[in-house]
Amino acid sequence: MKSLILTIVLFSTAVITFAQKNVVLRLHHRLAGQPFAFNQTSSNNLGNSFNVSRLEYYVSSIKVKHDGGLTANATDVYALVKANATSTDIDLSSLSVNDIEGITFSIGVNTPQNNQDPTQWAAGHPLAPKTPSMHWGWTAGYRFVAMEGKTGNNLNT
């Protein structure tokens, strides 16, 4: 009887272990077909020059489409992405998937977390208070995107 129970436990552990895959969403930022860099001069669709000195944004509501149209939600996964990193990896944890067909996500923080007190989060959490701030104030919610830079003649504006 003990060997039957041990066999069942080992089989269950093997099935669970092999059915899980560590899924990572990797973001590579690009501008005008080139790797993104701060203070890199580029032009918008109207031909106006600009550069960016700060670009941060939140990613939430991540869903992984897999195995013939099934969807797995990356529950409670939030990332504060800083575009000056060569790439940003967002760990979606172990999901029961075989073939990933697509990943969708939202820019910004979903409700109700968007309107909660940011001081409730541990210091290292993406939704904890940041410097410079990514939050408008306790009830107003998070900034979805913070972008700073220069434009105009000689990039003086």
PDB file of N, CA and C in Angstrom, residues 28-37 40-42:
ATOM      1  N   HIS A  28      11.878  44.661 -25.782  1.00  0.00           N
ATOM      2  CA  HIS A  28      13.031  45.355 -26.362  1.00  0.00           C
ATOM      3  C   HIS A  28      12.507  46.677 -26.913  1.00  0.00           C
ATOM      4  N   HIS A  29      13.027  47.786 -26.417  1.00  0.00           N
ATOM      5  CA  HIS A  29      12.571  49.099 -26.867  1.00  0.00           C
ATOM      6  C   HIS A  29      13.366  49.547 -28.081  1.00  0.00           C
ATOM      7  N   ARG A  30      12.640  50.073 -29.069  1.00  0.00           N
ATOM      8  CA  ARG A  30      13.264  50.542 -30.294  1.00  0.00           C
ATOM      9  C   ARG A  30      12.673  51.888 -30.671  1.00  0.00           C
ATOM     10  N   LEU A  31      13.453  52.685 -31.353  1.00  0.00           N
ATOM     11  CA  LEU A  31      13.015  53.989 -31.845  1.00  0.00           C
ATOM     12  C   LEU A  31      13.575  54.157 -33.254  1.00  0.00           C
ATOM     13  N   ALA A  32      12.699  54.353 -34.215  1.00  0.00           N
ATOM     14  CA  ALA A  32      13.082  54.509 -35.626  1.00  0.00           C
ATOM     15  C   ALA A  32      13.915  53.319 -36.109  1.00  0.00           C
ATOM     16  N   GLY A  33      13.536  52.132 -35.667  1.00  0.00           N
ATOM     17  CA  GLY A  33      14.204  50.921 -36.104  1.00  0.00           C
ATOM     18  C   GLY A  33      15.519  50.623 -35.418  1.00  0.00           C
ATOM     19  N   GLN A  34      15.922  51.456 -34.477  1.00  0.00           N
ATOM     20  CA  GLN A  34      17.187  51.280 -33.763  1.00  0.00           C
ATOM     21  C   GLN A  34      16.906  51.021 -32.286  1.00  0.00           C
ATOM     22  N   PRO A  35      17.852  50.379 -31.586  1.00  0.00           N
ATOM     23  CA  PRO A  35      17.661  50.222 -30.144  1.00  0.00           C
ATOM     24  C   PRO A  35      17.454  51.593 -29.486  1.00  0.00           C
ATOM     25  N   PHE A  36      16.482  51.674 -28.580  1.00  0.00           N
ATOM     26  CA  PHE A  36      16.157  52.923 -27.913  1.00  0.00           C
ATOM     27  C   PHE A  36      17.283  53.329 -26.968  1.00  0.00           C
ATOM     28  N   ALA A  37      17.547  54.628 -26.900  1.00  0.00           N
ATOM     29  CA  ALA A  37      18.507  55.189 -25.943  1.00  0.00           C
ATOM     30  C   ALA A  37      18.013  56.570 -25.539  1.00  0.00           C
ATOM     31  N   GLN A  40      18.643  60.351 -27.470  1.00  0.00           N
ATOM     32  CA  GLN A  40      18.890  60.052 -28.879  1.00  0.00           C
ATOM     33  C   GLN A  40      17.926  60.906 -29.702  1.00  0.00           C
ATOM     34  N   THR A  41      18.432  61.695 -30.614  1.00  0.00           N
ATOM     35  CA  THR A  41      17.582  62.567 -31.421  1.00  0.00           C
ATOM     36  C   THR A  41      16.918  61.762 -32.528  1.00  0.00           C
ATOM     37  N   SER A  42      15.615  61.961 -32.644  1.00  0.00           N
ATOM     38  CA  SER A  42      14.837  61.297 -33.685  1.00  0.00           C
ATOM     39  C   SER A  42      13.799  62.284 -34.188  1.00  0.00           C
TER      40      SER A  42
END
